[in-house]
Protein backbone atom coordinates (compact mmCIF):
# COMPACT_ATOMS: atom_id res chain seq x y z
CA UNK A 1 0.00 0.00 0.00
CA UNK A 2 1.56 3.29 -1.14
CA UNK A 3 0.68 6.43 0.81
CA UNK A 4 1.71 10.01 0.12
CA UNK A 5 1.99 13.09 2.32
CA UNK A 6 2.37 11.11 5.52
CA UNK A 7 3.88 13.02 8.42
CA UNK A 8 5.76 11.80 11.45
CA UNK A 9 4.45 14.43 13.83
CA UNK A 10 3.02 13.08 17.09
CA UNK A 11 -0.65 12.32 17.24
CA UNK A 12 -2.34 11.66 20.57
CA UNK A 13 -0.56 9.49 23.17
CA UNK A 14 2.86 10.08 21.61
CA UNK A 15 2.06 7.96 18.55
CA UNK A 16 3.47 8.91 15.15
CA UNK A 17 1.20 8.84 12.09
CA UNK A 18 3.25 6.24 10.22
CA UNK A 19 3.48 4.03 13.31
CA UNK A 20 -0.26 4.40 13.90
CA UNK A 21 -1.00 3.25 10.34
CA UNK A 22 1.33 0.27 10.68
CA UNK A 23 -0.26 -0.73 14.00
CA UNK A 24 -3.82 -0.27 12.68
CA UNK A 25 -3.17 -2.47 9.63
CA UNK A 26 -0.65 -4.92 11.06
CA UNK A 27 1.63 -4.11 8.11
CA UNK A 28 5.32 -3.19 8.01
CA UNK A 29 5.82 0.54 7.35
CA UNK A 30 8.68 1.68 5.11
CA UNK A 31 9.30 5.46 5.23
CA UNK A 32 10.29 7.49 2.20
CA UNK A 33 10.88 10.83 3.87
CA UNK A 34 11.36 13.77 1.50
CA UNK A 35 11.08 16.71 3.91
CA UNK A 36 12.90 16.58 7.24
CA UNK A 37 12.12 18.61 10.35
CA UNK A 38 15.76 19.62 10.55
CA UNK A 39 15.70 21.13 7.04
CA UNK A 40 12.97 23.65 7.70
CA UNK A 41 9.89 21.46 7.88
CA UNK A 42 7.60 21.19 10.87
CA UNK A 43 7.99 17.40 10.83
CA UNK A 44 9.42 14.53 8.82
CA UNK A 45 7.10 14.15 5.85
CA UNK A 46 6.83 12.08 2.66
CA UNK A 47 5.87 8.70 1.25
CA UNK A 48 5.17 5.48 3.14
CA UNK A 49 4.94 1.95 1.83
CA UNK A 50 2.86 -0.43 3.95
CA UNK A 51 3.47 -4.13 3.27
CA UNK A 52 1.63 -7.19 4.51
CA UNK A 53 4.54 -9.29 3.22
CA UNK A 54 8.20 -9.47 4.33
CA UNK A 55 10.37 -6.67 2.91
CA UNK A 56 13.87 -7.95 2.08
CA UNK A 57 15.53 -4.79 0.73
CA UNK A 58 14.78 -1.06 0.53
CA UNK A 59 16.30 1.57 -1.73
CA UNK A 60 15.35 5.22 -2.17
CA UNK A 61 15.29 7.12 -5.46
CA UNK A 62 15.80 10.88 -5.18
CA UNK A 63 13.43 12.66 -7.56
CA UNK A 64 14.00 16.15 -6.21
CA UNK A 65 14.31 18.97 -8.75
CA UNK A 66 15.98 22.24 -7.74
CA UNK A 67 13.45 24.94 -6.95
CA UNK A 68 10.59 22.53 -6.22
CA UNK A 69 9.36 20.56 -3.22
CA UNK A 70 11.62 17.54 -2.56
CA UNK A 71 10.23 14.32 -4.02
CA UNK A 72 11.30 10.69 -4.04
CA UNK A 73 10.36 7.06 -4.51
CA UNK A 74 10.57 4.03 -2.24
CA UNK A 75 12.05 1.06 -4.11
CA UNK A 76 11.52 -2.17 -2.14
CA UNK A 77 11.82 -5.91 -2.66
CA UNK A 78 8.85 -7.72 -1.14
CA UNK A 79 8.70 -11.49 -0.67
CA UNK A 80 5.37 -12.80 -1.95
CA UNK A 81 4.15 -16.24 -2.97
CA UNK A 82 6.24 -17.24 -5.95
CA UNK A 83 9.28 -15.10 -5.12
CA UNK A 84 10.30 -11.45 -4.91
CA UNK A 85 8.24 -8.52 -6.17
CA UNK A 86 9.88 -5.14 -6.72
CA UNK A 87 7.54 -2.35 -5.56
CA UNK A 88 8.25 1.30 -6.38
CA UNK A 89 6.01 3.87 -4.67
CA UNK A 90 6.22 7.56 -5.53
CA UNK A 91 4.59 10.99 -5.52
CA UNK A 92 5.54 13.25 -8.41
CA UNK A 93 5.51 17.03 -8.53
CA UNK A 94 2.87 19.55 -9.49
CA UNK A 95 4.56 21.19 -12.51
CA UNK A 96 4.82 19.73 -16.01
CA UNK A 97 8.60 20.19 -16.41
CA UNK A 98 9.20 18.90 -12.90
CA UNK A 99 7.22 15.69 -13.60
CA UNK A 100 8.93 15.20 -16.96
CA UNK A 101 12.36 15.31 -15.31
CA UNK A 102 11.19 13.03 -12.48
CA UNK A 103 9.81 10.43 -14.90
CA UNK A 104 13.12 10.42 -16.83
CA UNK A 105 15.04 9.92 -13.59
CA UNK A 106 12.62 7.26 -12.34
CA UNK A 107 12.72 5.27 -15.58
CA UNK A 108 16.50 5.52 -15.57
CA UNK A 109 16.59 3.95 -12.10
CA UNK A 110 14.30 1.17 -13.31
CA UNK A 111 16.46 0.33 -16.34
CA UNK A 112 18.65 -1.99 -14.28
CA UNK A 113 18.03 -5.64 -15.06
CA UNK A 114 15.92 -7.14 -12.30
CA UNK A 115 14.64 -10.65 -13.01
CA UNK A 116 11.50 -10.21 -10.90
CA UNK A 117 8.11 -8.62 -11.48
CA UNK A 118 7.83 -4.90 -10.78
CA UNK A 119 4.95 -2.67 -9.69
CA UNK A 120 5.12 1.13 -9.97
CA UNK A 121 2.38 2.99 -8.14
CA UNK A 122 1.56 6.32 -6.55
CA UNK A 123 0.26 9.82 -7.12
CA UNK A 124 1.68 10.74 -10.52
CA UNK A 125 -0.06 14.15 -10.43
CA UNK A 126 -0.51 14.11 -14.21
CA UNK A 127 -3.73 15.82 -15.22
CA UNK A 128 -3.40 15.34 -18.98
CA UNK A 129 -3.83 11.76 -20.27
CA UNK A 130 -1.85 12.59 -23.44
CA UNK A 131 1.14 14.10 -21.60
CA UNK A 132 4.69 13.15 -22.53
CA UNK A 133 5.31 11.77 -19.02
CA UNK A 134 2.40 9.33 -19.27
CA UNK A 135 3.42 8.38 -22.81
CA UNK A 136 6.92 7.49 -21.57
CA UNK A 137 5.49 5.39 -18.73
CA UNK A 138 3.10 3.60 -21.10
CA UNK A 139 5.96 2.92 -23.52
CA UNK A 140 7.90 1.21 -20.72
CA UNK A 141 5.05 -0.61 -18.98
CA UNK A 142 2.27 -0.79 -21.54
CA UNK A 143 -1.24 0.61 -21.18
CA UNK A 144 -2.90 0.44 -17.79
CA UNK A 145 -6.44 1.34 -16.71
CA UNK A 146 -6.67 4.64 -14.85
CA UNK A 147 -9.89 5.05 -12.87
CA UNK A 148 -10.73 8.60 -11.75
CA UNK A 149 -9.97 9.03 -8.04
CA UNK A 150 -9.63 12.81 -7.54
CA UNK A 151 -11.33 14.66 -5.99
CA UNK A 152 -12.72 12.00 -3.69
CA UNK A 153 -16.16 13.59 -3.38
CA UNK A 154 -16.74 13.51 -7.15
CA UNK A 155 -13.75 11.97 -8.95
CA UNK A 156 -12.98 13.09 -12.48
CA UNK A 157 -9.14 12.92 -12.67
CA UNK A 158 -6.86 9.86 -12.73
CA UNK A 159 -3.85 11.21 -10.81
CA UNK A 160 -3.15 7.94 -8.96
CA UNK A 161 -1.73 5.21 -11.18
CA UNK A 162 -0.50 1.62 -11.14
CA UNK A 163 1.73 -0.06 -13.74
CA UNK A 164 3.36 -3.48 -13.66
CA UNK A 165 5.71 -5.67 -15.62
CA UNK A 166 5.96 -8.13 -17.17
CA UNK A 167 2.95 -7.01 -19.14
CA UNK A 168 -0.16 -8.96 -18.32
CA UNK A 169 0.45 -9.49 -14.58
CA UNK A 170 -1.76 -6.52 -13.64
CA UNK A 171 -5.25 -7.93 -14.05
CA UNK A 172 -7.54 -5.23 -12.65
CA UNK A 173 -7.47 -1.68 -11.28
CA UNK A 174 -10.28 0.13 -9.51
CA UNK A 175 -10.98 3.14 -7.29
CA UNK A 176 -12.52 2.27 -3.92
CA UNK A 177 -15.67 4.32 -3.39
CA UNK A 178 -17.33 3.94 -0.01
CA UNK A 179 -18.61 6.07 2.88
CA UNK A 180 -15.29 5.38 4.63
CA UNK A 181 -12.94 6.30 1.76
CA UNK A 182 -14.52 9.58 0.66
CA UNK A 183 -13.77 11.56 3.87
CA UNK A 184 -10.41 9.82 4.50
CA UNK A 185 -8.51 11.79 1.86
CA UNK A 186 -8.98 14.16 -1.06
CA UNK A 187 -8.08 11.14 -3.25
CA UNK A 188 -9.95 7.83 -3.35
CA UNK A 189 -7.74 4.77 -2.87
CA UNK A 190 -6.79 3.02 -6.10
CA UNK A 191 -6.27 -0.74 -5.90
CA UNK A 192 -4.86 -3.33 -8.28
CA UNK A 193 -4.93 -7.10 -8.60
CA UNK A 194 -1.78 -8.93 -9.74
CA UNK A 195 -1.51 -12.39 -11.25
CA UNK A 196 2.10 -13.22 -10.44
CA UNK A 197 4.07 -16.21 -11.71
CA UNK A 198 3.99 -18.99 -9.13
CA UNK A 199 0.79 -17.70 -7.50
Coordinates of N, CA and C in Angstrom, one line a residue:
X1 N 0.8 -1.2 0.0 CA 0.0 0.0 0.0 C 0.9 1.2 0.0
X2 N 0.7 2.1 -1.0 CA 1.6 3.3 -1.1 C 0.8 4.5 -0.6
X3 N 1.3 5.2 0.3 CA 0.7 6.4 0.8 C 1.6 7.6 0.6
X4 N 1.0 8.8 0.3 CA 1.7 10.0 0.1 C 1.3 11.0 1.2
X5 N 2.2 12.0 1.4 CA 2.0 13.1 2.3 C 1.7 12.6 3.7
X6 N 2.5 11.6 4.2 CA 2.4 11.1 5.5 C 3.4 11.8 6.4
X7 N 2.9 12.3 7.5 CA 3.9 13.0 8.4 C 4.2 12.2 9.6
X8 N 5.3 12.5 10.3 CA 5.8 11.8 11.5 C 5.6 12.6 12.7
X9 N 4.7 13.6 12.6 CA 4.4 14.4 13.8 C 3.6 13.7 14.8
X10 N 3.8 13.9 16.1 CA 3.0 13.1 17.1 C 1.5 13.3 17.0
X11 N 0.8 12.2 17.0 CA -0.7 12.3 17.2 C -0.9 12.1 18.7
X12 N -2.1 11.9 19.1 CA -2.3 11.7 20.6 C -1.5 10.5 21.1
X13 N -1.2 10.5 22.4 CA -0.6 9.5 23.2 C 0.9 9.2 22.7
X14 N 1.5 10.2 22.0 CA 2.9 10.1 21.6 C 3.0 9.2 20.4
X15 N 2.0 8.8 19.7 CA 2.1 8.0 18.5 C 2.3 8.8 17.3
X16 N 3.2 8.3 16.4 CA 3.5 8.9 15.2 C 2.5 8.4 14.1
X17 N 2.2 9.2 13.1 CA 1.2 8.8 12.1 C 1.6 7.5 11.4
X18 N 2.8 7.4 10.9 CA 3.3 6.2 10.2 C 3.1 5.0 11.1
X19 N 3.6 5.2 12.4 CA 3.5 4.0 13.3 C 2.0 3.7 13.6
X20 N 1.2 4.7 13.7 CA -0.3 4.4 13.9 C -0.8 3.6 12.7
X21 N -0.5 4.0 11.5 CA -1.0 3.3 10.3 C -0.5 1.8 10.3
X22 N 0.8 1.6 10.7 CA 1.3 0.3 10.7 C 0.6 -0.6 11.7
X23 N 0.4 0.0 12.9 CA -0.3 -0.7 14.0 C -1.7 -1.0 13.6
X24 N -2.4 -0.1 13.0 CA -3.8 -0.3 12.7 C -4.0 -1.3 11.6
X25 N -3.0 -1.5 10.7 CA -3.2 -2.5 9.6 C -2.5 -3.8 9.9
X26 N -1.5 -3.8 10.8 CA -0.7 -4.9 11.1 C 0.4 -5.1 10.0
X27 N 0.7 -4.1 9.2 CA 1.6 -4.1 8.1 C 3.0 -3.5 8.6
X28 N 4.0 -3.8 7.8 CA 5.3 -3.2 8.0 C 5.3 -1.9 7.3
X29 N 5.8 -0.8 7.9 CA 5.8 0.5 7.4 C 7.3 0.9 6.9
X30 N 7.4 1.3 5.7 CA 8.7 1.7 5.1 C 8.6 3.2 4.8
X31 N 9.4 4.0 5.5 CA 9.3 5.5 5.2 C 10.1 5.9 4.0
X32 N 9.6 6.9 3.3 CA 10.3 7.5 2.2 C 10.3 9.0 2.4
X33 N 10.9 9.4 3.5 CA 10.9 10.8 3.9 C 11.5 11.7 2.8
X34 N 10.8 12.8 2.5 CA 11.4 13.8 1.5 C 11.6 15.1 2.1
X35 N 10.9 15.5 3.2 CA 11.1 16.7 3.9 C 11.4 16.4 5.4
X36 N 12.5 16.9 5.9 CA 12.9 16.6 7.2 C 12.7 17.8 8.1
X37 N 12.3 17.5 9.4 CA 12.1 18.6 10.4 C 13.4 19.5 10.5
X38 N 14.5 18.9 10.4 CA 15.8 19.6 10.6 C 16.1 20.5 9.4
X39 N 15.4 20.3 8.2 CA 15.7 21.1 7.0 C 14.6 22.2 6.8
X40 N 13.9 22.6 7.8 CA 13.0 23.6 7.7 C 11.5 23.2 7.8
X41 N 11.3 21.9 7.8 CA 9.9 21.5 7.9 C 9.4 21.4 9.3
X42 N 8.1 21.3 9.5 CA 7.6 21.2 10.9 C 7.8 19.8 11.4
X43 N 7.9 18.8 10.5 CA 8.0 17.4 10.8 C 8.6 16.6 9.7
X44 N 9.0 15.4 9.9 CA 9.4 14.5 8.8 C 8.2 14.2 8.0
X45 N 8.3 14.2 6.7 CA 7.1 14.1 5.8 C 7.5 13.5 4.5
X46 N 6.6 12.7 4.0 CA 6.8 12.1 2.7 C 6.0 10.9 2.4
X47 N 6.6 9.9 1.7 CA 5.9 8.7 1.2 C 6.0 7.6 2.3
X48 N 5.1 6.7 2.3 CA 5.2 5.5 3.1 C 4.7 4.3 2.3
X49 N 5.4 3.2 2.4 CA 4.9 1.9 1.8 C 4.6 1.0 3.0
X50 N 3.3 0.5 3.0 CA 2.9 -0.4 3.9 C 2.8 -1.8 3.3
X51 N 3.4 -2.8 3.9 CA 3.5 -4.1 3.3 C 3.0 -5.2 4.2
X52 N 2.1 -6.0 3.7 CA 1.6 -7.2 4.5 C 2.6 -8.4 4.4
X53 N 3.6 -8.2 3.5 CA 4.5 -9.3 3.2 C 5.9 -8.9 3.7
X54 N 6.8 -9.8 3.9 CA 8.2 -9.5 4.3 C 8.9 -8.6 3.3
X55 N 9.6 -7.6 3.8 CA 10.4 -6.7 2.9 C 11.8 -7.1 3.1
X56 N 12.5 -7.4 2.0 CA 13.9 -7.9 2.1 C 14.9 -6.9 1.8
X57 N 14.6 -5.8 1.1 CA 15.5 -4.8 0.7 C 14.8 -3.5 0.4
X58 N 15.4 -2.4 0.8 CA 14.8 -1.1 0.5 C 15.8 -0.1 -0.1
X59 N 15.5 0.5 -1.1 CA 16.3 1.6 -1.7 C 15.4 2.8 -1.9
X60 N 16.1 4.0 -2.0 CA 15.3 5.2 -2.2 C 15.9 5.9 -3.4
X61 N 15.0 6.4 -4.2 CA 15.3 7.1 -5.5 C 15.0 8.6 -5.2
X62 N 16.0 9.4 -5.4 CA 15.8 10.9 -5.2 C 15.3 11.5 -6.5
X63 N 14.1 12.0 -6.4 CA 13.4 12.7 -7.6 C 13.3 14.2 -7.4
X64 N 14.1 14.7 -6.5 CA 14.0 16.2 -6.2 C 14.6 17.0 -7.4
X65 N 13.9 18.0 -7.7 CA 14.3 19.0 -8.7 C 14.5 20.3 -8.1
X66 N 15.7 20.9 -8.4 CA 16.0 22.2 -7.7 C 14.8 23.2 -8.0
X67 N 14.5 23.9 -6.9 CA 13.4 24.9 -7.0 C 12.0 24.4 -6.7
X68 N 11.9 23.1 -6.5 CA 10.6 22.5 -6.2 C 10.6 21.7 -4.9
X69 N 9.4 21.4 -4.4 CA 9.4 20.6 -3.2 C 10.1 19.3 -3.4
X70 N 10.9 18.8 -2.4 CA 11.6 17.5 -2.6 C 10.7 16.4 -2.8
X71 N 11.0 15.5 -3.7 CA 10.2 14.3 -4.0 C 11.1 13.1 -4.1
X72 N 10.5 11.9 -4.0 CA 11.3 10.7 -4.0 C 10.4 9.5 -4.3
X73 N 11.1 8.3 -4.3 CA 10.4 7.1 -4.5 C 11.0 6.0 -3.6
X74 N 10.1 5.2 -3.0 CA 10.6 4.0 -2.2 C 10.7 2.9 -3.2
X75 N 11.8 2.2 -3.2 CA 12.1 1.1 -4.1 C 12.4 -0.2 -3.2
X76 N 11.4 -1.1 -3.1 CA 11.5 -2.2 -2.1 C 11.3 -3.5 -2.8
X77 N 12.0 -4.5 -2.3 CA 11.8 -5.9 -2.7 C 11.0 -6.6 -1.6
X78 N 9.8 -7.1 -2.0 CA 8.9 -7.7 -1.1 C 8.7 -9.2 -1.5
X79 N 8.8 -10.0 -0.4 CA 8.7 -11.5 -0.7 C 7.2 -11.9 -0.7
X80 N 6.7 -12.3 -1.8 CA 5.4 -12.8 -2.0 C 5.4 -14.3 -2.4
X81 N 4.2 -14.9 -2.5 CA 4.1 -16.2 -3.0 C 4.7 -16.3 -4.4
X82 N 5.6 -17.1 -4.6 CA 6.2 -17.2 -5.9 C 7.6 -16.5 -6.1
X83 N 8.0 -15.8 -5.0 CA 9.3 -15.1 -5.1 C 9.2 -13.6 -4.7
X84 N 10.2 -12.9 -5.3 CA 10.3 -11.5 -4.9 C 9.5 -10.6 -5.9
X85 N 8.9 -9.5 -5.4 CA 8.2 -8.5 -6.2 C 8.9 -7.2 -5.9
X86 N 9.3 -6.5 -6.9 CA 9.9 -5.1 -6.7 C 8.7 -4.1 -6.7
X87 N 8.6 -3.3 -5.7 CA 7.5 -2.4 -5.6 C 8.2 -1.0 -5.5
X88 N 7.7 -0.1 -6.4 CA 8.3 1.3 -6.4 C 7.1 2.2 -6.2
X89 N 7.1 3.0 -5.1 CA 6.0 3.9 -4.7 C 6.5 5.3 -4.7
X90 N 5.7 6.2 -5.4 CA 6.2 7.6 -5.5 C 5.1 8.6 -5.5
X91 N 5.5 9.8 -5.5 CA 4.6 11.0 -5.5 C 5.3 12.1 -6.3
X92 N 4.9 12.3 -7.5 CA 5.5 13.2 -8.4 C 5.0 14.7 -8.2
X93 N 5.7 15.6 -8.8 CA 5.5 17.0 -8.5 C 4.3 17.6 -9.2
X94 N 4.1 18.9 -9.0 CA 2.9 19.6 -9.5 C 3.1 20.2 -10.8
X95 N 4.3 20.5 -11.3 CA 4.6 21.2 -12.5 C 5.0 20.2 -13.6
X96 N 4.6 20.6 -14.9 CA 4.8 19.7 -16.0 C 6.3 19.4 -16.2
X97 N 7.2 20.4 -16.2 CA 8.6 20.2 -16.4 C 9.2 19.4 -15.3
X98 N 8.7 19.6 -14.1 CA 9.2 18.9 -12.9 C 8.9 17.4 -13.1
X99 N 7.6 17.1 -13.4 CA 7.2 15.7 -13.6 C 8.0 15.0 -14.7
X100 N 8.2 15.8 -15.8 CA 8.9 15.2 -17.0 C 10.3 14.8 -16.5
X101 N 11.0 15.6 -15.8 CA 12.4 15.3 -15.3 C 12.3 14.1 -14.3
X102 N 11.3 14.1 -13.5 CA 11.2 13.0 -12.5 C 10.9 11.7 -13.2
X103 N 10.1 11.7 -14.2 CA 9.8 10.4 -14.9 C 11.1 9.9 -15.6
X104 N 11.9 10.8 -16.2 CA 13.1 10.4 -16.8 C 14.0 9.8 -15.8
X105 N 14.2 10.4 -14.6 CA 15.0 9.9 -13.6 C 14.5 8.6 -13.1
X106 N 13.2 8.5 -12.9 CA 12.6 7.3 -12.3 C 12.8 6.1 -13.3
X107 N 12.5 6.3 -14.6 CA 12.7 5.3 -15.6 C 14.2 4.9 -15.7
X108 N 15.1 5.9 -15.6 CA 16.5 5.5 -15.6 C 16.9 4.6 -14.4
X109 N 16.3 4.8 -13.2 CA 16.6 4.0 -12.1 C 16.0 2.6 -12.3
X110 N 15.0 2.5 -13.1 CA 14.3 1.2 -13.3 C 14.9 0.4 -14.5
X111 N 15.9 1.0 -15.2 CA 16.5 0.3 -16.3 C 17.3 -0.9 -16.0
X112 N 17.8 -0.9 -14.7 CA 18.7 -2.0 -14.3 C 17.9 -3.3 -14.5
X113 N 18.6 -4.3 -14.8 CA 18.0 -5.6 -15.1 C 17.7 -6.3 -13.8
X114 N 16.4 -6.4 -13.5 CA 15.9 -7.1 -12.3 C 15.1 -8.3 -12.8
X115 N 15.4 -9.5 -12.4 CA 14.6 -10.6 -13.0 C 13.3 -10.9 -12.4
X116 N 12.8 -10.0 -11.6 CA 11.5 -10.2 -10.9 C 10.4 -9.2 -11.4
X117 N 9.2 -9.5 -11.1 CA 8.1 -8.6 -11.5 C 8.2 -7.3 -10.7
X118 N 7.7 -6.2 -11.3 CA 7.8 -4.9 -10.8 C 6.5 -4.2 -10.8
X119 N 6.1 -3.5 -9.7 CA 4.9 -2.7 -9.7 C 5.4 -1.2 -9.4
X120 N 4.9 -0.3 -10.2 CA 5.1 1.1 -10.0 C 3.8 1.7 -9.7
X121 N 3.7 2.4 -8.5 CA 2.4 3.0 -8.1 C 2.6 4.3 -7.3
X122 N 1.5 5.1 -7.3 CA 1.6 6.3 -6.5 C 0.8 7.4 -7.2
X123 N 0.9 8.6 -6.6 CA 0.3 9.8 -7.1 C 1.2 10.4 -8.2
X124 N 0.8 10.3 -9.4 CA 1.7 10.7 -10.5 C 1.4 12.2 -10.8
X125 N 0.3 12.7 -10.3 CA -0.1 14.1 -10.4 C -0.1 14.6 -11.9
X126 N -0.4 13.7 -12.8 CA -0.5 14.1 -14.2 C -2.0 14.3 -14.6
X127 N -2.3 15.5 -14.9 CA -3.7 15.8 -15.2 C -4.1 15.5 -16.7
X128 N -3.1 15.5 -17.6 CA -3.4 15.3 -19.0 C -3.1 13.9 -19.5
X129 N -4.1 13.2 -19.9 CA -3.8 11.8 -20.3 C -2.9 11.6 -21.5
X130 N -2.7 12.7 -22.3 CA -1.8 12.6 -23.4 C -0.5 13.2 -23.2
X131 N -0.1 13.5 -21.9 CA 1.1 14.1 -21.6 C 2.3 13.2 -22.0
X132 N 3.5 13.9 -22.2 CA 4.7 13.1 -22.5 C 5.1 12.2 -21.4
X133 N 4.9 12.6 -20.1 CA 5.3 11.8 -19.0 C 4.5 10.5 -19.0
X134 N 3.2 10.6 -19.2 CA 2.4 9.3 -19.3 C 2.7 8.5 -20.5
X135 N 3.0 9.1 -21.6 CA 3.4 8.4 -22.8 C 4.7 7.6 -22.5
X136 N 5.7 8.2 -21.9 CA 6.9 7.5 -21.6 C 6.7 6.3 -20.6
X137 N 5.8 6.5 -19.7 CA 5.5 5.4 -18.7 C 4.7 4.3 -19.5
X138 N 3.8 4.6 -20.3 CA 3.1 3.6 -21.1 C 4.0 2.9 -22.1
X139 N 5.0 3.6 -22.6 CA 6.0 2.9 -23.5 C 6.8 1.9 -22.8
X140 N 7.1 2.2 -21.5 CA 7.9 1.2 -20.7 C 7.1 0.1 -20.2
X141 N 5.8 0.4 -19.7 CA 5.1 -0.6 -19.0 C 3.9 -1.1 -19.8
X142 N 3.5 -0.4 -20.8 CA 2.3 -0.8 -21.5 C 1.1 0.0 -21.0
X143 N -0.1 -0.1 -21.7 CA -1.2 0.6 -21.2 C -1.7 0.0 -19.9
X144 N -2.4 0.9 -19.1 CA -2.9 0.4 -17.8 C -4.2 1.2 -17.5
X145 N -5.2 0.6 -17.0 CA -6.4 1.3 -16.7 C -6.1 2.4 -15.7
X146 N -6.9 3.5 -15.8 CA -6.7 4.6 -14.9 C -8.0 5.2 -14.4
X147 N -8.6 4.6 -13.3 CA -9.9 5.1 -12.9 C -9.8 6.4 -12.2
X148 N -10.7 7.3 -12.4 CA -10.7 8.6 -11.8 C -10.8 8.4 -10.2
X149 N -10.0 9.2 -9.5 CA -10.0 9.0 -8.0 C -9.8 10.4 -7.3
X150 N -9.8 11.5 -8.1 CA -9.6 12.8 -7.5 C -10.6 13.8 -8.2
X151 N -11.2 14.6 -7.5 CA -11.3 14.7 -6.0 C -12.2 13.6 -5.5
X152 N -12.0 13.2 -4.2 CA -12.7 12.0 -3.7 C -14.2 12.2 -3.7
X153 N -14.7 13.4 -3.5 CA -16.2 13.6 -3.4 C -16.8 13.4 -4.7
X154 N -16.2 13.7 -5.8 CA -16.7 13.5 -7.1 C -15.6 13.3 -8.1
X155 N -15.0 12.2 -8.2 CA -13.7 12.0 -8.9 C -13.9 12.1 -10.5
X156 N -13.0 12.9 -11.0 CA -13.0 13.1 -12.5 C -11.6 12.9 -13.0
X157 N -10.5 13.0 -12.2 CA -9.1 12.9 -12.7 C -8.4 11.7 -12.2
X158 N -7.6 11.1 -13.1 CA -6.9 9.9 -12.7 C -5.4 10.3 -12.4
X159 N -5.2 10.8 -11.2 CA -3.9 11.2 -10.8 C -3.1 10.0 -10.2
X160 N -3.8 9.1 -9.6 CA -3.2 7.9 -9.0 C -3.1 6.8 -9.9
X161 N -1.9 6.2 -10.1 CA -1.7 5.2 -11.2 C -1.0 4.0 -10.7
X162 N -1.2 2.9 -11.4 CA -0.5 1.6 -11.1 C -0.1 1.0 -12.5
X163 N 1.2 0.7 -12.6 CA 1.7 -0.1 -13.7 C 2.5 -1.3 -13.2
X164 N 2.6 -2.3 -14.1 CA 3.4 -3.5 -13.7 C 4.0 -4.1 -14.9
X165 N 5.1 -4.8 -14.6 CA 5.7 -5.7 -15.6 C 6.2 -7.0 -15.0
X166 N 6.2 -8.1 -15.7 CA 6.0 -8.1 -17.2 C 4.5 -7.8 -17.5
X167 N 4.3 -7.4 -18.7 CA 2.9 -7.0 -19.1 C 2.0 -8.2 -19.0
X168 N 0.8 -7.9 -18.5 CA -0.2 -9.0 -18.3 C -0.3 -9.4 -16.9
X169 N 0.6 -9.0 -16.0 CA 0.4 -9.5 -14.6 C -0.6 -8.6 -13.8
X170 N -0.8 -7.4 -14.3 CA -1.8 -6.5 -13.6 C -3.1 -6.8 -14.3
X171 N -4.0 -7.4 -13.5 CA -5.3 -7.9 -14.1 C -6.4 -6.9 -13.9
X172 N -6.4 -6.1 -12.9 CA -7.5 -5.2 -12.7 C -7.1 -4.1 -11.8
X173 N -7.7 -2.9 -12.1 CA -7.5 -1.7 -11.3 C -8.8 -1.0 -11.0
X174 N -9.0 -0.5 -9.8 CA -10.3 0.1 -9.5 C -10.1 1.1 -8.4
X175 N -10.9 2.2 -8.4 CA -11.0 3.1 -7.3 C -12.0 2.7 -6.3
X176 N -11.6 2.7 -5.0 CA -12.5 2.3 -3.9 C -13.4 3.4 -3.5
X177 N -14.7 3.3 -3.8 CA -15.7 4.3 -3.4 C -16.6 3.8 -2.3
X178 N -16.5 4.4 -1.1 CA -17.3 3.9 0.0 C -17.5 5.1 0.9
X179 N -18.5 5.0 1.9 CA -18.6 6.1 2.9 C -17.3 6.3 3.7
X180 N -16.5 5.2 3.8 CA -15.3 5.4 4.6 C -14.2 6.0 3.8
X181 N -14.1 5.8 2.5 CA -12.9 6.3 1.8 C -13.1 7.8 1.4
X182 N -14.3 8.2 1.1 CA -14.5 9.6 0.7 C -14.0 10.6 1.6
X183 N -14.3 10.5 3.0 CA -13.8 11.6 3.9 C -12.3 11.3 4.3
X184 N -11.7 10.2 4.0 CA -10.4 9.8 4.5 C -9.3 10.6 3.8
X185 N -9.5 11.1 2.6 CA -8.5 11.8 1.9 C -9.2 12.6 0.7
X186 N -8.4 13.5 0.1 CA -9.0 14.2 -1.1 C -8.9 13.3 -2.3
X187 N -8.2 12.1 -2.2 CA -8.1 11.1 -3.3 C -8.8 9.9 -2.8
X188 N -9.5 9.2 -3.7 CA -10.0 7.8 -3.4 C -8.8 6.9 -3.5
X189 N -8.8 5.8 -2.7 CA -7.7 4.8 -2.9 C -7.9 4.1 -4.2
X190 N -6.8 3.8 -4.9 CA -6.8 3.0 -6.1 C -6.1 1.7 -5.8
X191 N -6.8 0.6 -6.2 CA -6.3 -0.7 -5.9 C -6.1 -1.5 -7.2
X192 N -5.1 -2.5 -7.1 CA -4.9 -3.3 -8.3 C -4.8 -4.8 -7.9
X193 N -5.0 -5.7 -8.8 CA -4.9 -7.1 -8.6 C -3.9 -7.7 -9.5
X194 N -2.9 -8.4 -9.0 CA -1.8 -8.9 -9.7 C -1.9 -10.4 -9.9
X195 N -1.6 -11.0 -11.0 CA -1.5 -12.4 -11.3 C 0.0 -12.7 -11.5
X196 N 0.7 -13.0 -10.4 CA 2.1 -13.2 -10.4 C 2.5 -14.7 -10.8
X197 N 3.6 -14.8 -11.5 CA 4.1 -16.2 -11.7 C 4.3 -17.0 -10.4
X198 N 3.9 -18.2 -10.3 CA 4.0 -19.0 -9.1 C 2.9 -18.7 -8.1
X199 N 1.9 -18.0 -8.4 CA 0.8 -17.7 -7.5 C 0.9 -16.4 -6.8

